[in-house]
Coordinates of C-alpha atoms in Angstrom, one line a residue:
Chain A
X1 CA 99.6 97.7 94.8
X2 CA 96.8 98.0 92.3
X3 CA 95.0 100.7 90.4
X4 CA 92.1 100.5 92.7
X5 CA 90.7 102.6 95.5
X6 CA 93.2 101.4 98.1
X7 CA 96.2 102.8 96.3
X8 CA 97.1 106.0 94.5
X9 CA 99.5 104.7 91.9
X10 CA 101.8 106.6 89.5
X11 CA 103.5 104.8 86.7
X12 CA 106.4 106.5 84.9
X13 CA 106.4 104.1 82.0
X14 CA 109.0 106.1 80.2
X15 CA 111.4 105.3 83.0
X16 CA 110.0 101.9 83.9
X17 CA 109.3 102.8 87.5
X18 CA 106.1 103.1 89.5
X19 CA 105.3 104.4 92.9
X20 CA 102.2 104.1 95.1
X21 CA 100.8 105.4 98.3
X22 CA 98.1 103.5 100.2
X23 CA 95.1 105.7 100.8
X24 CA 92.2 105.7 103.3
X25 CA 90.0 108.0 101.3
X26 CA 89.7 110.7 98.6
X27 CA 89.1 114.0 100.4
X28 CA 88.6 116.3 97.5
X29 CA 88.7 116.4 93.7
X30 CA 88.2 119.3 91.3
X31 CA 89.0 120.6 87.8
X32 CA 90.5 124.1 88.1
X33 CA 90.8 126.2 85.0
X34 CA 94.3 124.9 84.6
X35 CA 94.5 121.3 85.9
X36 CA 92.8 118.5 87.9
X37 CA 93.6 118.7 91.6
X38 CA 92.9 115.8 94.1
X39 CA 93.5 115.4 97.8
X40 CA 93.7 112.0 99.5
X41 CA 94.1 110.9 103.0
X42 CA 96.9 108.3 103.0
X43 CA 97.5 105.5 105.6
X44 CA 101.1 106.6 106.5
X45 CA 102.0 109.8 104.7
X46 CA 99.3 112.2 105.9
X47 CA 97.5 114.1 103.2
X48 CA 98.5 113.8 99.6
X49 CA 97.9 116.4 96.8
X50 CA 98.0 115.3 93.2
X51 CA 97.8 117.5 90.1
X52 CA 96.7 115.8 86.9
X53 CA 97.3 112.5 88.7
X54 CA 100.9 113.3 89.5
X55 CA 102.1 113.3 93.2
X56 CA 102.7 116.9 94.3
X57 CA 103.3 116.5 98.0
X58 CA 102.4 114.7 101.2
X59 CA 102.2 116.0 104.7
X60 CA 104.9 113.6 105.8
X61 CA 107.8 114.2 103.5
X62 CA 107.4 117.6 101.8
X63 CA 110.0 119.1 104.1
X64 CA 112.9 117.7 102.1
X65 CA 111.7 119.5 99.0
X66 CA 110.6 122.8 100.6
X67 CA 113.8 123.2 102.6
X68 CA 116.1 122.3 99.8
X69 CA 114.3 124.7 97.4
X70 CA 114.8 127.6 99.8
X71 CA 117.6 127.4 102.4
X72 CA 120.6 126.4 100.1
X73 CA 120.0 129.4 97.8
X74 CA 119.2 131.8 100.6
X75 CA 122.4 130.9 102.4
X76 CA 124.3 131.2 99.2
X77 CA 123.1 134.6 98.2
X78 CA 125.2 137.2 100.1
X79 CA 122.2 139.2 101.2
X80 CA 118.8 138.1 99.8
X81 CA 116.1 140.7 100.3
X82 CA 113.6 140.5 97.4
X83 CA 112.6 136.9 96.6
X84 CA 110.2 135.7 93.9
X85 CA 108.6 132.3 93.8
X86 CA 107.2 131.0 90.5
X87 CA 104.7 128.3 91.3
X88 CA 104.9 127.1 94.9
X89 CA 101.1 127.3 95.3
X90 CA 101.2 124.9 98.3
X91 CA 103.1 127.7 100.1
X92 CA 105.6 125.3 101.7
X93 CA 108.5 127.0 100.0
X94 CA 107.1 130.5 100.9
X95 CA 107.0 129.4 104.6
X96 CA 110.7 128.4 104.5
X97 CA 111.8 131.6 102.7
X98 CA 110.0 133.7 105.3
X99 CA 112.2 132.2 108.0
X100 CA 114.9 134.4 106.5
X101 CA 115.2 138.2 107.1
X102 CA 114.0 139.0 103.6
X103 CA 112.0 142.2 102.9
X104 CA 109.6 140.8 100.3
X105 CA 108.5 137.5 98.9
X106 CA 106.3 137.6 95.8
X107 CA 104.7 134.2 95.0
X108 CA 103.2 133.9 91.5
X109 CA 101.2 130.7 91.0
X110 CA 98.9 130.4 88.0
X111 CA 96.3 128.4 89.9
X112 CA 94.7 130.0 93.0
X113 CA 92.9 126.7 93.7
X114 CA 96.2 125.0 94.7
X115 CA 96.7 127.6 97.4
X116 CA 93.1 127.5 98.6
X117 CA 93.2 123.7 98.9
X118 CA 96.6 123.8 100.7
X119 CA 95.1 126.2 103.2
X120 CA 92.5 123.5 104.0
X121 CA 94.5 120.3 103.7
X122 CA 98.1 121.4 104.4
X123 CA 97.4 124.3 106.9
X124 CA 100.9 123.7 108.5
X125 CA 102.4 125.0 105.2
X126 CA 100.3 128.1 105.1
X127 CA 101.0 129.6 108.5
X128 CA 103.0 132.4 107.0
X129 CA 100.7 133.3 104.1
X130 CA 99.6 136.5 105.9
X131 CA 103.1 137.6 106.8
X132 CA 103.4 141.3 105.9
X133 CA 106.3 140.5 103.6
X134 CA 104.4 138.0 101.5
X135 CA 102.6 138.9 98.4
X136 CA 100.5 136.1 96.8
X137 CA 99.6 136.6 93.2
X138 CA 97.7 134.2 91.0
X139 CA 99.0 135.0 87.5
X140 CA 101.0 133.5 84.7
X141 CA 104.6 133.4 86.0
X142 CA 106.1 133.6 82.5
X143 CA 104.2 136.8 81.7
X144 CA 105.0 138.2 85.2
X145 CA 108.7 137.6 84.6
X146 CA 108.5 139.3 81.1
X147 CA 107.0 142.4 82.7
X148 CA 109.1 142.5 85.9
X149 CA 111.6 145.4 86.4
X150 CA 115.2 144.7 85.3
X151 CA 117.7 143.9 88.2
X152 CA 114.9 144.1 90.8
X153 CA 115.1 140.6 92.3
X154 CA 117.8 138.8 94.4
X155 CA 116.5 135.3 94.3
X156 CA 114.0 133.6 91.9
X157 CA 112.7 130.2 93.1
X158 CA 111.0 128.1 90.4
X159 CA 108.9 125.7 92.4
X160 CA 106.8 124.2 89.6
X161 CA 105.2 121.0 88.4
X162 CA 107.0 118.8 85.8
X163 CA 107.8 120.4 82.4
X164 CA 104.5 119.3 80.9
X165 CA 101.3 121.3 80.9
X166 CA 101.3 124.8 82.5
X167 CA 104.9 124.5 83.7
X168 CA 106.4 123.7 80.3
X169 CA 107.4 127.3 79.5
X170 CA 109.4 127.4 82.8
X171 CA 112.1 125.1 81.4
X172 CA 113.5 126.9 78.4
X173 CA 116.0 129.5 77.4
X174 CA 113.5 132.3 76.8
X175 CA 112.2 132.1 80.4
X176 CA 115.8 131.9 81.8
X177 CA 116.8 135.0 79.8
X178 CA 113.9 136.9 81.5
X179 CA 115.0 135.6 84.9
X180 CA 118.6 136.7 84.1
X181 CA 117.4 140.2 83.2
X182 CA 115.2 140.5 86.3
X183 CA 117.9 139.3 88.7
X184 CA 120.3 141.8 90.3
X185 CA 124.0 141.4 89.6
X186 CA 124.5 138.9 92.4
X187 CA 121.0 137.4 91.9
X188 CA 120.5 133.6 91.9
X189 CA 117.9 131.5 90.1
X190 CA 117.0 128.1 91.6
X191 CA 114.7 125.6 90.0
X192 CA 113.5 122.1 90.9
X193 CA 115.4 119.9 88.4
X194 CA 113.7 116.5 88.7
X195 CA 115.5 113.2 89.4
X196 CA 119.3 113.1 88.9
X197 CA 119.0 109.4 88.3
X198 CA 116.1 109.1 85.8
X199 CA 115.7 112.6 84.3
X200 CA 119.3 113.2 83.3
X201 CA 118.5 114.3 79.8
X202 CA 116.1 117.0 81.1
X203 CA 118.6 118.0 83.7
X204 CA 121.3 118.4 81.1
X205 CA 119.0 120.3 78.8
X206 CA 117.9 122.7 81.6
X207 CA 121.5 123.4 82.5
X208 CA 122.4 124.0 78.9
X209 CA 119.5 126.4 78.5
X210 CA 120.6 128.3 81.6
X211 CA 124.1 128.6 80.2
X212 CA 122.7 129.8 76.9
X213 CA 120.8 132.4 78.9
X214 CA 124.1 133.7 80.1
X215 CA 124.1 132.2 83.6
X216 CA 127.8 131.5 84.2
X217 CA 127.7 129.5 87.4
X218 CA 125.6 126.4 87.9
X219 CA 125.2 124.0 90.9
X220 CA 122.8 121.0 91.0
X221 CA 122.1 119.9 94.6
X222 CA 120.5 116.4 95.0
X223 CA 118.3 115.5 97.9
X224 CA 115.9 112.7 99.0
X225 CA 112.3 113.0 98.1
X226 CA 110.6 109.7 98.8
X227 CA 107.3 110.4 97.0
X228 CA 108.9 111.6 93.7
X229 CA 110.1 109.2 90.9
X230 CA 113.3 107.4 92.1
X231 CA 113.0 109.0 95.6
X232 CA 115.9 111.2 94.7
X233 CA 115.4 114.7 93.5
X234 CA 117.4 117.9 92.8
X235 CA 117.4 121.7 92.8
X236 CA 119.6 123.5 90.3
X237 CA 121.0 127.0 91.1
X238 CA 122.1 129.4 88.4
X239 CA 124.0 132.7 89.0
X240 CA 125.3 135.5 86.8
X241 CA 128.8 135.3 88.4
X242 CA 130.7 132.8 90.5
X243 CA 128.7 132.6 93.7
X244 CA 127.6 129.0 94.1
X245 CA 130.7 127.3 95.4
X246 CA 130.4 128.9 98.8
X247 CA 127.6 129.9 101.2
X248 CA 127.2 131.7 104.5
X249 CA 128.1 128.7 106.6
X250 CA 128.9 130.8 109.7
X251 CA 125.4 132.4 109.7
X252 CA 123.9 131.8 113.1
X253 CA 120.5 132.2 111.6
X254 CA 120.3 128.4 110.7
X255 CA 120.2 127.5 114.4
X256 CA 116.9 129.4 114.8
X257 CA 115.3 128.1 111.5
X258 CA 114.2 124.7 112.8
X259 CA 114.9 122.8 109.7
X260 CA 114.2 119.1 109.6
X261 CA 116.6 118.1 106.8
X262 CA 118.8 121.0 105.7
X263 CA 122.1 121.5 107.5
X264 CA 125.3 123.2 106.4
X265 CA 127.2 119.9 106.3
X266 CA 125.2 118.4 103.5
X267 CA 125.3 121.7 101.6
X268 CA 129.1 121.8 101.9
X269 CA 129.3 118.1 101.0
X270 CA 127.2 118.6 97.9
X271 CA 129.8 121.2 96.6
X272 CA 132.0 118.2 95.8
X273 CA 130.3 116.7 92.7
X274 CA 129.0 113.2 92.7
X275 CA 131.3 111.4 90.2
X276 CA 128.6 109.8 88.0
X277 CA 126.6 113.1 87.9
X278 CA 129.7 115.1 87.0
X279 CA 130.1 112.9 84.0
X280 CA 126.5 113.4 82.9
X281 CA 126.3 117.1 83.6
X282 CA 129.5 118.0 81.7
Chain B
X1 CA 101.3 99.6 87.7
X2 CA 99.6 96.4 88.3
X3 CA 100.3 93.0 89.8
X4 CA 100.6 91.5 86.4
X5 CA 103.4 90.3 84.2
X6 CA 104.4 93.8 83.1
X7 CA 105.5 95.0 86.5
X8 CA 107.3 93.6 89.5
X9 CA 105.5 95.3 92.3
X10 CA 106.4 95.4 96.0
X11 CA 103.9 96.7 98.5
X12 CA 105.0 97.7 102.0
X13 CA 101.5 97.8 103.4
X14 CA 102.9 98.3 107.0
X15 CA 104.3 101.6 105.7
X16 CA 101.7 102.5 103.1
X17 CA 104.1 102.7 100.2
X18 CA 104.6 100.6 97.1
X19 CA 107.2 100.5 94.4
X20 CA 107.3 98.8 91.0
X21 CA 109.7 98.1 88.2
X22 CA 108.5 97.5 84.6
X23 CA 109.8 94.2 83.4
X24 CA 110.4 92.7 79.9
X25 CA 110.7 89.1 81.1
X26 CA 111.4 86.8 84.0
X27 CA 114.9 85.3 83.3
X28 CA 115.1 82.8 86.2
X29 CA 113.2 81.5 89.2
X30 CA 114.2 79.0 91.8
X31 CA 113.7 77.9 95.4
X32 CA 117.0 77.5 97.1
X33 CA 117.2 75.7 100.5
X34 CA 116.8 79.1 102.1
X35 CA 114.7 81.3 100.0
X36 CA 113.0 82.0 96.6
X37 CA 115.2 83.8 94.2
X38 CA 114.0 85.4 90.9
X39 CA 115.8 87.3 88.2
X40 CA 113.9 89.7 85.8
X41 CA 115.0 91.8 82.9
X42 CA 113.5 95.3 83.5
X43 CA 112.8 97.9 80.9
X44 CA 115.0 100.6 82.3
X45 CA 117.0 99.3 85.3
X46 CA 118.8 96.4 83.7
X47 CA 118.5 93.1 85.6
X48 CA 116.6 92.8 88.8
X49 CA 117.2 90.1 91.6
X50 CA 114.4 89.5 94.1
X51 CA 114.5 87.2 97.2
X52 CA 111.2 86.1 98.6
X53 CA 109.6 88.7 96.3
X54 CA 111.6 91.6 97.8
X55 CA 113.8 93.7 95.6
X56 CA 117.5 93.0 96.3
X57 CA 119.3 94.9 93.5
X58 CA 119.2 96.1 89.9
X59 CA 122.1 96.5 87.5
X60 CA 121.4 100.2 87.3
X61 CA 121.4 101.5 90.8
X62 CA 123.2 99.0 93.0
X63 CA 126.3 101.2 93.1
X64 CA 124.8 103.5 95.7
X65 CA 124.3 100.7 98.2
X66 CA 127.5 98.8 97.5
X67 CA 129.7 101.9 97.6
X68 CA 128.1 103.2 100.8
X69 CA 128.4 99.8 102.6
X70 CA 132.1 99.7 101.9
X71 CA 134.0 102.9 101.3
X72 CA 132.8 105.0 104.3
X73 CA 133.8 102.3 106.8
X74 CA 137.1 101.5 105.0
X75 CA 138.1 105.2 104.9
X76 CA 137.1 105.5 108.6
X77 CA 139.1 102.6 109.9
X78 CA 142.7 103.7 110.4
X79 CA 144.2 100.7 108.6
X80 CA 141.7 98.0 107.5
X81 CA 143.4 94.7 106.6
X82 CA 141.1 91.8 107.6
X83 CA 137.5 92.3 106.4
X84 CA 134.5 90.1 106.9
X85 CA 131.3 90.4 104.9
X86 CA 128.2 88.7 106.3
X87 CA 125.7 88.2 103.5
X88 CA 126.7 90.1 100.4
X89 CA 126.1 87.1 98.1
X90 CA 125.7 89.3 95.0
X91 CA 129.4 90.1 95.5
X92 CA 128.9 93.9 94.8
X93 CA 130.2 94.9 98.3
X94 CA 133.1 92.4 98.0
X95 CA 134.2 94.1 94.7
X96 CA 134.2 97.5 96.3
X97 CA 136.1 96.3 99.4
X98 CA 138.8 94.7 97.2
X99 CA 139.5 98.1 95.7
X100 CA 141.2 98.9 99.0
X101 CA 144.7 97.5 100.1
X102 CA 143.2 94.9 102.4
X103 CA 144.9 91.6 103.0
X104 CA 141.9 89.4 103.3
X105 CA 138.1 89.5 102.7
X106 CA 136.0 86.6 103.9
X107 CA 132.4 86.7 102.6
X108 CA 130.0 84.4 104.4
X109 CA 126.6 84.1 102.7
X110 CA 124.3 81.3 103.8
X111 CA 123.0 80.8 100.2
X112 CA 125.5 79.9 97.5
X113 CA 122.8 80.2 94.9
X114 CA 122.7 84.0 95.3
X115 CA 126.3 84.1 94.3
X116 CA 126.0 81.6 91.4
X117 CA 123.1 83.6 90.0
X118 CA 124.9 86.9 90.4
X119 CA 127.8 85.4 88.4
X120 CA 125.4 84.8 85.6
X121 CA 123.1 87.9 85.8
X122 CA 125.3 90.5 87.4
X123 CA 128.8 89.5 86.1
X124 CA 130.0 93.1 86.5
X125 CA 129.7 92.7 90.3
X126 CA 131.6 89.4 90.3
X127 CA 134.8 90.4 88.5
X128 CA 136.8 90.2 91.8
X129 CA 135.5 86.9 93.1
X130 CA 138.7 85.2 92.2
X131 CA 141.0 87.8 93.7
X132 CA 143.6 86.0 95.8
X133 CA 142.5 88.0 98.9
X134 CA 138.9 86.9 98.6
X135 CA 137.5 83.9 100.4
X136 CA 133.9 83.1 99.6
X137 CA 132.2 80.8 102.2
X138 CA 128.6 79.6 102.1
X139 CA 127.7 79.1 105.7
X140 CA 125.5 80.5 108.5
X141 CA 127.1 83.9 109.3
X142 CA 125.8 83.9 112.9
X143 CA 127.5 80.6 113.7
X144 CA 130.7 81.7 111.8
X145 CA 130.8 84.8 114.0
X146 CA 130.3 82.7 117.2
X147 CA 133.3 80.5 116.2
X148 CA 135.6 83.3 114.9
X149 CA 138.8 84.2 116.8
X150 CA 138.6 87.1 119.3
X151 CA 140.0 90.3 118.0
X152 CA 140.9 88.9 114.6
X153 CA 138.9 91.2 112.3
X154 CA 139.2 95.0 111.4
X155 CA 135.9 95.5 109.7
X156 CA 132.7 93.5 109.7
X157 CA 130.2 94.5 107.0
X158 CA 126.7 93.1 107.5
X159 CA 125.2 93.2 103.9
X160 CA 122.0 91.3 104.6
X161 CA 118.4 91.1 103.6
X162 CA 115.7 92.6 105.8
X163 CA 115.4 91.4 109.4
X164 CA 112.9 88.7 108.5
X165 CA 113.8 85.1 107.4
X166 CA 117.4 84.1 107.4
X167 CA 118.7 87.5 108.3
X168 CA 116.6 88.0 111.4
X169 CA 119.4 86.9 113.7
X170 CA 121.7 89.5 112.4
X171 CA 119.8 92.4 114.0
X172 CA 120.1 91.6 117.7
X173 CA 122.3 92.1 120.7
X174 CA 123.6 88.5 120.8
X175 CA 125.0 88.8 117.3
X176 CA 126.4 92.3 117.9
X177 CA 128.2 91.0 121.1
X178 CA 129.9 88.3 118.9
X179 CA 130.9 91.0 116.4
X180 CA 132.3 93.1 119.2
X181 CA 134.3 90.2 120.5
X182 CA 135.6 89.3 117.0
X183 CA 136.6 92.9 116.1
X184 CA 140.1 94.2 117.1
X185 CA 140.4 97.2 119.4
X186 CA 139.9 99.7 116.6
X187 CA 137.5 97.5 114.7
X188 CA 134.3 98.7 113.1
X189 CA 131.0 97.0 112.4
X190 CA 128.8 98.4 109.6
X191 CA 125.3 97.1 108.8
X192 CA 122.7 98.1 106.3
X193 CA 120.0 99.8 108.5
X194 CA 117.0 100.2 106.3
X195 CA 115.2 103.5 105.5
X196 CA 115.8 106.4 107.8
X197 CA 112.3 107.7 106.9
X198 CA 110.1 104.6 107.2
X199 CA 112.1 102.2 109.4
X200 CA 112.9 104.5 112.3
X201 CA 111.8 102.1 115.0
X202 CA 114.0 99.3 113.5
X203 CA 116.9 101.8 113.2
X204 CA 116.5 102.9 116.8
X205 CA 116.3 99.3 118.0
X206 CA 119.4 98.3 116.1
X207 CA 121.4 101.2 117.5
X208 CA 120.1 100.4 121.0
X209 CA 121.2 96.8 120.6
X210 CA 124.6 97.9 119.4
X211 CA 125.0 100.1 122.4
X212 CA 123.9 97.2 124.7
X213 CA 126.6 95.1 123.0
X214 CA 129.2 97.7 124.2
X215 CA 129.7 99.5 121.0
X216 CA 130.4 103.1 122.3
X217 CA 130.5 105.1 119.0
X218 CA 127.6 104.9 116.4
X219 CA 127.1 106.7 113.1
X220 CA 124.2 106.3 110.7
X221 CA 124.9 107.4 107.2
X222 CA 121.9 107.9 104.8
X223 CA 122.2 107.5 101.1
X224 CA 119.8 107.3 98.0
X225 CA 118.7 103.8 97.0
X226 CA 115.9 104.3 94.4
X227 CA 114.7 100.7 94.3
X228 CA 114.3 100.3 98.1
X229 CA 111.3 101.5 100.2
X230 CA 111.2 105.3 100.3
X231 CA 114.3 105.5 97.9
X232 CA 116.4 106.5 100.9
X233 CA 118.5 104.0 102.8
X234 CA 121.2 103.9 105.4
X235 CA 124.3 102.2 106.8
X236 CA 125.0 102.3 110.5
X237 CA 128.6 102.0 111.8
X238 CA 129.5 100.9 115.3
X239 CA 132.9 101.1 116.9
X240 CA 134.4 100.1 120.3
X241 CA 135.9 103.5 120.8
X242 CA 135.5 107.0 119.3
X243 CA 136.5 106.5 115.6
X244 CA 133.5 107.5 113.5
X245 CA 133.6 111.3 113.6
X246 CA 136.6 111.4 111.3
X247 CA 138.0 109.5 108.3
X248 CA 141.1 109.4 106.1
X249 CA 139.9 112.3 103.9
X250 CA 143.4 113.0 102.6
X251 CA 143.9 109.5 101.4
X252 CA 144.7 109.7 97.7
X253 CA 143.4 106.2 97.2
X254 CA 139.9 107.5 96.5
X255 CA 141.1 109.1 93.2
X256 CA 141.9 105.6 91.9
X257 CA 138.8 103.8 93.2
X258 CA 136.5 105.0 90.4
X259 CA 133.4 105.4 92.6
X260 CA 130.2 106.5 91.0
X261 CA 128.5 108.0 94.1
X262 CA 130.8 108.1 97.1
X263 CA 133.0 111.1 97.6
X264 CA 134.6 112.6 100.7
X265 CA 132.4 115.6 100.7
X266 CA 129.2 113.7 101.3
X267 CA 130.9 111.6 104.0
X268 CA 132.1 114.8 105.7
X269 CA 128.6 116.3 105.3
X270 CA 126.9 113.3 106.9
X271 CA 129.0 113.8 110.0
X272 CA 126.7 116.7 110.9
X273 CA 123.4 115.0 111.9
X274 CA 120.2 115.6 110.0
X275 CA 118.0 117.4 112.4
X276 CA 114.9 115.2 112.3
X277 CA 117.0 112.1 112.5
X278 CA 119.0 113.3 115.4
X279 CA 115.7 113.7 117.3
X280 CA 114.6 110.1 116.4
X281 CA 118.0 108.4 117.1
X282 CA 118.5 110.0 120.5

C-alpha cells in the first residue's frame, strides 16, 4: 500500500491510522469553487469519490451510511413530512428519505458539482432526484438555515464532510440554535458524528454544543462504515423533547423499504448504550 | 502511509483494501517454530502484535473482539461449565471467559511464544492466566480435539488466525465434526468468522461446513473491529439443537462483568438478520 497510482491512500496522522483502496484508474478530477473532487474506479469497491483527498463514498459500502443517516431518524419522528438535508450532494441520503411518505425533501448542498458528478458516477444513488417531492438547492446550508421559517421542518439531516473546510460551520452551537428554531416542536436533528472510537473529543463537543443549543434529548447511533477512519462511524440525533428512546418499530413500511443494513433490531439494540461510549459521552 | 518504518501497513490485495497503523518503534521480533511474531509500539493504538505480518491485536481496540468471542456464546449456553479455547494465545478471550462462573477453561494454542509475548506486551490481557480454573496447553488444537472425550465440553471457542498457515485446519468439516462430537448435547461452538463485508465466500463456506458436520443451528454476529480488514468482523456460533435465537438476557451477571462493548441490547438486535447478510448466508 503505497502513495502511488495503484492505491488511493488516506492517512489520519492525528489518529495514527491509515486506510487505502486499490484503484484501477482515475476517472475524473476537478477543482470546484469550493473543493477538489476526484472519482476513481477501484478494484473491489466500485467507484470512489474523494473531496480534498478524503474518502467520501464508494459504490460498494455507502449503503451503511445513507441508511443510518435516514431511516433511524425517520422511524423515530412520529410523523415526518418536511425534511431538510444539509449537504448530501451525492443524493444517497435523499434517495433513502424519499422511500418514506414525506411530503417534501429540500436538499441544500453548497457544491452543485458533487451532485452532477454523482449523477454520472453513482447513478444508482440519484434515481430519485426528480421525485416531485425533492427540491435540490445549491446554496450555503448555514445561511439557508438562518433564513428558514421558524418551526417549519420535521427532520434536519446534516450529511456533511468532516468539520474542516466548508462544513466547519455545521458543527457549532450557532448552527444548532438555528436548527432548533427551524424545527417544529417534535422535530429532530440528525448529524453524521464521525468515529465513536477515534473522534471522541469531537463527538463530545458536538453533543455539548447541541445541549447548549437547547436540544434536551440526544442519541448517538454507531454503525459500520468500512471506508471511513476506524471502519466504525456514527449518527447523532438531537430532539427538543424526549423522543429518541423509542421508534415506530411496528411500522410495516420497513418491509417495503428494501434496506440492506438497517433493521429495527439493531435500532432497538443501540438504545442500550455501549458501556465505554456511555463513559465518554457523559 | 508508506511501507516504511513509520507505518505498519497491511494490504489485502485480494480485496483491494489496505490498513495501516503509525508506529513509534518495533519492540520485538522473532521467528517461532510456527510463525513470525512482531510487537510494535504504535502512536495511538498502544502495542500491536502481528503474526506473519498480519495484525493480530492492539492494546486499544482488542476488547471488541475478545468480548464478542466470549460473552455472546456464554450468555447463550444455558449453563456453561467446561470451556475450551482453540488458539487465543494472547489470553484476552481467556480473561473474558473467566469472568463467568465456569469450572474449567482449557486453552490450546500451538505457539507458546504468543502467550509469553502477550504476558510481556499485553499484561492487561494476562491477569487471569493463573486462575485455578485455567489450563494453558501449547499443543496442536486439531489433534487435541481428535483425542478429547466425547460430550465433555459445553463451549468451544475457536480464536484463531486467518485460515492460512497453522489455522487452516480449523476451518473445515473434519474439524467441525470433531467439535460436534466433543460438545455435550447443548454445547455450542463459536469461531471468529472474518469480515461479513469482504470475506463472504469464506463465511458461507464455514457455515456450510458446520451444517455438513451436523450443527443444526447457526448464528453469525457482526461487530466492529477497527484494525481488521473492513473494520467489521464477525463471530459464528454453531449448536447441535436450536439454542442460538435466545440468551440469558435477565442474567444479572453482566452488570458485574465490566464489559466495554458487549451489552444485551446489541446481542438481541443481532438476532434480527441484517438484510444483505441474510441474502448472502442463505
